[in-house]
C-alpha cells in the first residue's frame, strides 16, 4: 500500500499465513429472537452458553477471531446490560479453543477522542496481556491490537486526529497503547475524513447490500483503490442476509433474503474480488437484525412459527463460513506469490 499519507501504526501487509475472517459477536443469551429464529446453543441455557457450547464446538468459530461489541464498565446499549465483566470469561474460553478476541468499541453517550483514549488504555492494561487478546502483525513486524470504532463518524475528524496522528495532543501513536484503528465507512465522504483523522483503515459493517455507500458491493473496488493509494486497510463486511422488521417495522426495504446461502456467498465473493487483508462477518449472533450465522433450529409455539435454515442443517452458515475462510487463505497465498 503505497502512501503519501504520513506513516501510522504500520503499512498493513500482514503475514499471509495469518489471513483471517472475523465475526462481530455480542455476548447475548440464546433462546428466541426478533428474527423469528431460535438458536441452538447445545447443553445449558445460562448467559455463558456461547462460551461452553459455541466455543467448545470448534467448527462454530471457523475463522479464528471473534470481534466483541464492547462498552466501558457500567455502560450498555438501550436494550442491554453492562457486559465488561464478562470479558475475562470470554477471553479464557477463547484461549482454551485457540480463538482470538478483538474489540468493537460502541458509541456510548459522551464518547469522544478523550474517552476513547481512556478506553484503549483500560482495555490494553486489563486484557492486553491475555493470550487470547488479538494482535495484528503489520508489515513492519509489529504486533498491535486492532480496534473497530463503530459510528466513528459521530466524532469530527479533527478530534480523532488528536488521538490518532503522531503529532496529536494526546496521541496514542508510538506509545505502549498504539494500535490498528479501523473506522466505520458509511457515506462516500467519510473516506477523506477517515484518512485525515489518522485511522489505519475502514470497515463497512452493514450486512444489507445497498443500504449505505460502504455496504454496497459495487463500491468496494473503488474504496479499495482509495485505501491502497493512502496506506489504509479496507475491511469489507459481509453477512448472510438481513431482516430487522421485528424491531424496526418501517425498515422492510432493507431486508435481504438469505436465498439458501446464495446471498452470503455472493457477498463473500464480492469481498474476495478486491483482495482484502481481512474480511469481517456481520454477524455471529446479532439475532435481532437477522445476520447471525450460528446454529438455528425449528421451533413453533401457539402464537408463532420460528424461522430456521431448513431444508439445510442448523450449522449451514458455519459450514459455509469454514469453506470460504479456507478459500480466502488459499487465495491470499496466490495474491502474494
Coordinates of C-alpha atoms in Angstrom, one line a residue:
X1 CA 0.0 0.0 0.0
X2 CA 2.0 2.9 -1.2
X3 CA 1.2 6.1 0.5
X4 CA 1.5 9.8 0.5
X5 CA -0.1 9.9 3.9
X6 CA 2.2 10.1 6.9
X7 CA 3.2 6.8 8.4
X8 CA 0.9 5.4 11.1
X9 CA 0.9 2.2 13.1
X10 CA 2.3 0.3 10.2
X11 CA 1.9 -0.4 6.5
X12 CA -0.7 -3.1 6.6
X13 CA 0.7 -6.1 4.8
X14 CA 0.2 -9.0 7.2
X15 CA 1.9 -12.3 7.2
X16 CA 0.0 -14.3 4.5
X17 CA -0.4 -17.2 6.9
X18 CA -2.4 -15.0 9.3
X19 CA -5.3 -14.5 7.0
X20 CA -8.5 -14.2 9.0
X21 CA -12.2 -13.7 8.6
X22 CA -13.7 -12.1 11.7
X23 CA -17.1 -12.3 13.5
X24 CA -18.7 -9.5 15.3
X25 CA -20.1 -11.1 18.4
X26 CA -22.3 -9.8 21.2
X27 CA -22.3 -11.9 24.4
X28 CA -26.1 -12.4 24.4
X29 CA -28.1 -15.3 25.9
X30 CA -29.8 -17.7 23.4
X31 CA -33.4 -18.5 23.0
X32 CA -36.0 -16.9 20.7
X33 CA -35.2 -13.7 19.0
X34 CA -36.5 -10.9 17.0
X35 CA -35.9 -12.5 13.6
X36 CA -38.2 -15.4 14.4
X37 CA -35.4 -17.9 14.6
X38 CA -34.3 -19.9 17.6
X39 CA -30.6 -20.5 18.4
X40 CA -29.3 -24.0 19.2
X41 CA -26.6 -23.4 21.8
X42 CA -26.5 -27.0 23.0
X43 CA -26.4 -28.0 26.7
X44 CA -27.1 -25.2 29.1
X45 CA -29.1 -22.1 28.9
X46 CA -27.2 -19.5 31.0
X47 CA -25.6 -16.3 29.8
X48 CA -22.3 -18.3 29.4
X49 CA -23.7 -20.7 26.9
X50 CA -21.7 -19.1 24.0
X51 CA -18.6 -20.0 25.9
X52 CA -19.4 -23.5 26.8
X53 CA -21.3 -24.5 23.7
X54 CA -20.2 -22.3 20.8
X55 CA -16.5 -22.1 21.5
X56 CA -16.3 -25.7 22.7
X57 CA -17.6 -26.8 19.3
X58 CA -14.6 -25.6 17.3
X59 CA -16.5 -25.6 14.0
X60 CA -18.7 -22.9 15.3
X61 CA -15.8 -20.4 15.1
X62 CA -14.1 -21.4 11.9
X63 CA -12.4 -18.1 11.4
X64 CA -10.2 -17.8 14.5
X65 CA -11.1 -14.3 15.6
X66 CA -14.3 -13.0 17.4
X67 CA -14.9 -9.3 17.5
X68 CA -16.7 -8.4 20.7
X69 CA -19.1 -5.4 20.9
X70 CA -17.8 -3.5 23.9
X71 CA -19.0 -0.8 26.2
X72 CA -16.9 0.7 29.1
X73 CA -17.6 -0.7 32.5
X74 CA -21.1 0.3 33.7
X75 CA -22.4 1.2 30.3
X76 CA -24.6 -0.7 27.8
X77 CA -26.9 -0.1 24.9
X78 CA -30.6 0.8 25.4
X79 CA -31.7 -2.8 25.5
X80 CA -28.8 -4.5 27.2
X81 CA -26.8 -4.7 30.5
X82 CA -23.2 -3.8 31.2
X83 CA -21.0 -6.6 29.9
X84 CA -17.4 -5.7 30.5
X85 CA -17.4 -8.1 33.5
X86 CA -17.9 -10.9 31.0
X87 CA -14.8 -10.2 29.1
X88 CA -12.4 -12.3 31.3
X89 CA -14.7 -15.3 30.9
X90 CA -14.8 -14.8 27.1
X91 CA -11.0 -14.5 26.8
X92 CA -10.4 -17.5 29.0
X93 CA -12.9 -19.6 27.0
X94 CA -11.4 -18.3 23.7
X95 CA -7.9 -19.3 24.8
X96 CA -9.0 -22.9 25.5
X97 CA -10.1 -23.2 21.9
X98 CA -7.3 -21.3 20.2
X99 CA -9.6 -18.3 19.3
X100 CA -8.5 -14.7 19.4
X101 CA -10.7 -11.8 20.6
X102 CA -10.7 -8.2 19.2
X103 CA -12.8 -5.3 20.4
X104 CA -15.6 -3.3 18.7
X105 CA -16.0 -0.1 20.6
X106 CA -19.6 1.1 20.7
X107 CA -20.9 4.7 20.5
X108 CA -21.9 5.3 24.2
X109 CA -23.1 8.7 25.3
X110 CA -20.3 11.2 25.6
X111 CA -17.8 9.2 23.5
X112 CA -15.0 11.3 22.0
X113 CA -11.3 11.2 21.4
X114 CA -10.6 11.8 25.1
X115 CA -12.8 9.0 26.4
X116 CA -11.6 6.6 23.7
X117 CA -8.1 7.3 24.8
X118 CA -9.0 6.1 28.3
X119 CA -10.9 3.2 26.8
X120 CA -7.9 2.0 24.9
X121 CA -5.6 2.3 28.0
X122 CA -8.2 0.4 30.0
X123 CA -8.6 -2.5 27.5
X124 CA -4.8 -2.8 26.9
X125 CA -3.9 -2.6 30.6
X126 CA -6.6 -5.0 31.7
X127 CA -6.7 -7.5 28.8
X128 CA -3.8 -6.9 26.5
X129 CA -1.5 -9.5 28.1
X130 CA -4.1 -12.3 27.8
X131 CA -3.1 -15.0 25.3
X132 CA -6.4 -14.7 23.5
X133 CA -6.2 -10.9 23.0
X134 CA -5.9 -10.4 19.2
X135 CA -2.9 -8.6 17.8
X136 CA -2.4 -7.8 14.1
X137 CA 1.0 -8.3 12.6
X138 CA 2.0 -5.3 10.4
X139 CA 4.5 -5.3 7.5
X140 CA 7.0 -3.7 9.8
X141 CA 6.9 -6.7 12.1
X142 CA 4.9 -5.0 14.9
X143 CA 2.1 -6.9 16.6
X144 CA -0.5 -4.4 17.6
X145 CA -4.1 -4.6 19.0
X146 CA -6.8 -4.0 16.4
X147 CA -9.8 -1.9 17.4
X148 CA -13.0 -1.3 15.4
X149 CA -14.7 2.0 16.2
X150 CA -18.4 1.8 15.4
X151 CA -20.1 5.0 14.3
X152 CA -16.8 6.7 14.2
X153 CA -18.2 9.5 12.0
X154 CA -20.1 10.9 15.0
X155 CA -16.9 12.5 16.2
X156 CA -15.2 15.1 13.9
X157 CA -12.1 14.0 12.1
X158 CA -10.2 16.9 13.7
X159 CA -10.9 15.4 17.2
X160 CA -9.8 11.9 16.2
X161 CA -6.6 13.4 14.8
X162 CA -5.6 14.5 18.4
X163 CA -5.7 10.8 19.3
X164 CA -4.6 9.0 16.1
X165 CA -1.9 11.2 14.4
X166 CA 1.7 11.2 15.7
X167 CA 1.5 15.0 16.5
X168 CA -1.9 14.8 18.2
X169 CA -2.2 16.5 21.6
X170 CA -3.0 13.1 23.3
X171 CA -1.7 10.8 20.6
X172 CA -1.6 7.0 21.1
X173 CA 0.9 6.7 18.3
X174 CA 4.4 5.4 19.2
X175 CA 3.3 4.7 22.8
X176 CA 2.5 1.5 24.6
X177 CA -1.1 1.9 23.6
X178 CA -0.6 2.2 19.9
X179 CA -2.9 0.0 17.8
X180 CA -4.5 -0.5 14.5
X181 CA -7.7 1.6 14.5
X182 CA -10.5 0.9 12.0
X183 CA -13.2 3.4 11.3
X184 CA -16.7 2.8 10.0
X185 CA -17.3 3.9 6.4
X186 CA -20.9 4.7 5.7
X187 CA -21.0 7.6 3.3
X188 CA -18.5 8.2 0.4
X189 CA -17.4 11.5 2.0
X190 CA -16.2 9.6 5.1
X191 CA -13.2 8.2 3.2
X192 CA -11.3 11.5 3.4
X193 CA -12.4 12.1 6.9
X194 CA -11.1 8.7 8.0
X195 CA -7.8 9.5 6.3
X196 CA -7.4 12.9 7.9
X197 CA -8.4 11.6 11.3
X198 CA -5.4 9.3 11.3
X199 CA -7.2 6.0 11.2
X200 CA -5.4 2.9 9.8
X201 CA -8.3 1.6 7.8
X202 CA -12.1 1.3 7.3
X203 CA -14.8 -1.3 7.5
X204 CA -18.3 -1.3 6.2
X205 CA -20.2 -3.3 8.9
X206 CA -23.7 -3.4 7.5
X207 CA -24.9 -6.7 6.0
X208 CA -27.6 -5.2 3.7
X209 CA -26.1 -4.7 0.3
X210 CA -27.1 -1.2 -1.0
X211 CA -28.0 0.1 2.5
X212 CA -25.1 2.6 2.5
X213 CA -22.3 3.6 0.2
X214 CA -19.9 1.5 2.2
X215 CA -22.0 -1.6 2.4
X216 CA -22.7 -1.6 -1.4
X217 CA -20.7 -4.3 -3.1
X218 CA -20.4 -2.3 -6.3
X219 CA -18.4 0.3 -4.5
X220 CA -15.8 -1.9 -2.9
X221 CA -13.3 -1.8 -5.8
X222 CA -13.2 2.0 -5.7
X223 CA -12.9 2.0 -1.9
X224 CA -10.1 -0.5 -2.0
X225 CA -8.3 1.6 -4.6
X226 CA -8.6 4.7 -2.4
X227 CA -7.3 2.7 0.6
X228 CA -4.3 1.3 -1.3
X229 CA -3.4 4.8 -2.5
X230 CA -3.4 6.1 1.0
X231 CA -1.8 3.3 3.0
X232 CA -5.1 2.3 4.6
X233 CA -6.6 -1.1 5.2
X234 CA -10.0 -1.9 3.7
X235 CA -12.1 -4.5 5.5
X236 CA -15.3 -5.3 3.7
X237 CA -18.1 -6.7 5.9
X238 CA -20.3 -9.5 4.7
X239 CA -23.5 -11.1 6.1
X240 CA -25.8 -14.0 5.4
X241 CA -28.9 -11.8 5.0
X242 CA -30.7 -9.0 6.8
X243 CA -34.1 -8.6 8.5
X244 CA -34.9 -6.3 11.4
X245 CA -38.6 -5.6 10.9
X246 CA -39.5 -7.1 14.3
X247 CA -37.7 -4.1 15.9
X248 CA -37.9 -1.6 13.0
X249 CA -41.2 -2.3 11.3
X250 CA -40.6 0.6 8.9
X251 CA -37.4 -0.9 7.5
X252 CA -38.7 -3.6 5.3
X253 CA -37.0 -2.1 2.2
X254 CA -33.6 -3.1 3.7
X255 CA -34.5 -6.7 4.2
X256 CA -32.2 -9.1 2.3
X257 CA -33.3 -12.7 1.8
X258 CA -30.8 -15.4 2.5
X259 CA -31.7 -17.3 -0.7
X260 CA -30.5 -20.6 0.9
X261 CA -27.0 -19.2 1.4
X262 CA -26.6 -17.6 -2.0
X263 CA -26.7 -14.0 -0.6
X264 CA -23.9 -14.8 1.8
X265 CA -21.7 -16.4 -0.9
X266 CA -22.3 -13.6 -3.3
X267 CA -21.1 -11.1 -0.6
X268 CA -18.1 -13.3 0.2
X269 CA -17.2 -13.5 -3.5
X270 CA -17.5 -9.7 -3.8
X271 CA -15.2 -9.2 -0.9
X272 CA -12.5 -11.5 -2.2
X273 CA -12.6 -9.8 -5.5
X274 CA -11.0 -6.8 -4.0
X275 CA -8.2 -8.8 -2.3
X276 CA -8.6 -7.5 1.2
X277 CA -6.3 -8.3 4.2
X278 CA -9.3 -9.1 6.4
X279 CA -13.0 -9.8 5.7
X280 CA -15.4 -9.2 8.6
X281 CA -18.6 -11.1 9.1
X282 CA -21.8 -9.4 10.4
X283 CA -22.5 -11.3 12.5
X284 CA -22.1 -14.4 14.7
X285 CA -25.2 -13.8 16.8
X286 CA -26.9 -10.4 16.0
X287 CA -30.3 -12.1 16.0
X288 CA -32.5 -9.0 16.1
X289 CA -31.1 -7.9 12.7
X290 CA -31.2 -11.4 11.2
X291 CA -27.5 -11.6 10.5
X292 CA -26.5 -14.5 12.7
X293 CA -24.6 -17.4 11.3
X294 CA -24.7 -19.6 14.5
X295 CA -26.8 -22.7 14.6
X296 CA -30.6 -22.3 14.3
X297 CA -33.3 -25.0 14.9
X298 CA -37.0 -25.1 14.1
X299 CA -39.4 -24.0 16.8
X300 CA -43.2 -23.5 16.9
X301 CA -45.4 -22.1 19.7
X302 CA -49.1 -21.4 19.9
X303 CA -48.6 -17.9 18.7
X304 CA -45.5 -18.0 16.5
X305 CA -43.7 -20.1 13.9
X306 CA -40.0 -19.5 14.1
X307 CA -37.8 -19.4 11.0
X308 CA -34.9 -21.8 10.5
X309 CA -32.4 -22.9 7.9
X310 CA -34.4 -25.9 6.6
X311 CA -34.1 -27.8 4.4
X312 CA -30.4 -27.3 5.4
X313 CA -28.7 -28.3 8.6
X314 CA -28.6 -26.0 11.6
X315 CA -24.9 -25.4 11.1
X316 CA -25.3 -24.5 7.4
X317 CA -23.8 -21.0 7.7
X318 CA -21.0 -22.1 9.9
X319 CA -20.0 -24.6 7.2
X320 CA -20.2 -22.0 4.5
X321 CA -18.0 -19.8 6.6
X322 CA -15.5 -22.5 7.1
X323 CA -15.4 -23.3 3.4
X324 CA -14.9 -19.6 2.4
X325 CA -12.3 -19.0 5.2
X326 CA -10.2 -21.8 3.7
X327 CA -10.8 -20.4 0.2
X328 CA -9.7 -17.0 1.4
X329 CA -6.5 -18.3 2.9
X330 CA -5.6 -20.1 -0.3
X331 CA -6.5 -17.0 -2.4
X332 CA -4.2 -14.8 -0.3
X333 CA -1.3 -17.2 -0.8
X334 CA -1.8 -16.8 -4.6
X335 CA -2.1 -13.0 -4.4
X336 CA 1.2 -12.7 -2.6
X337 CA 3.2 -15.1 -4.8

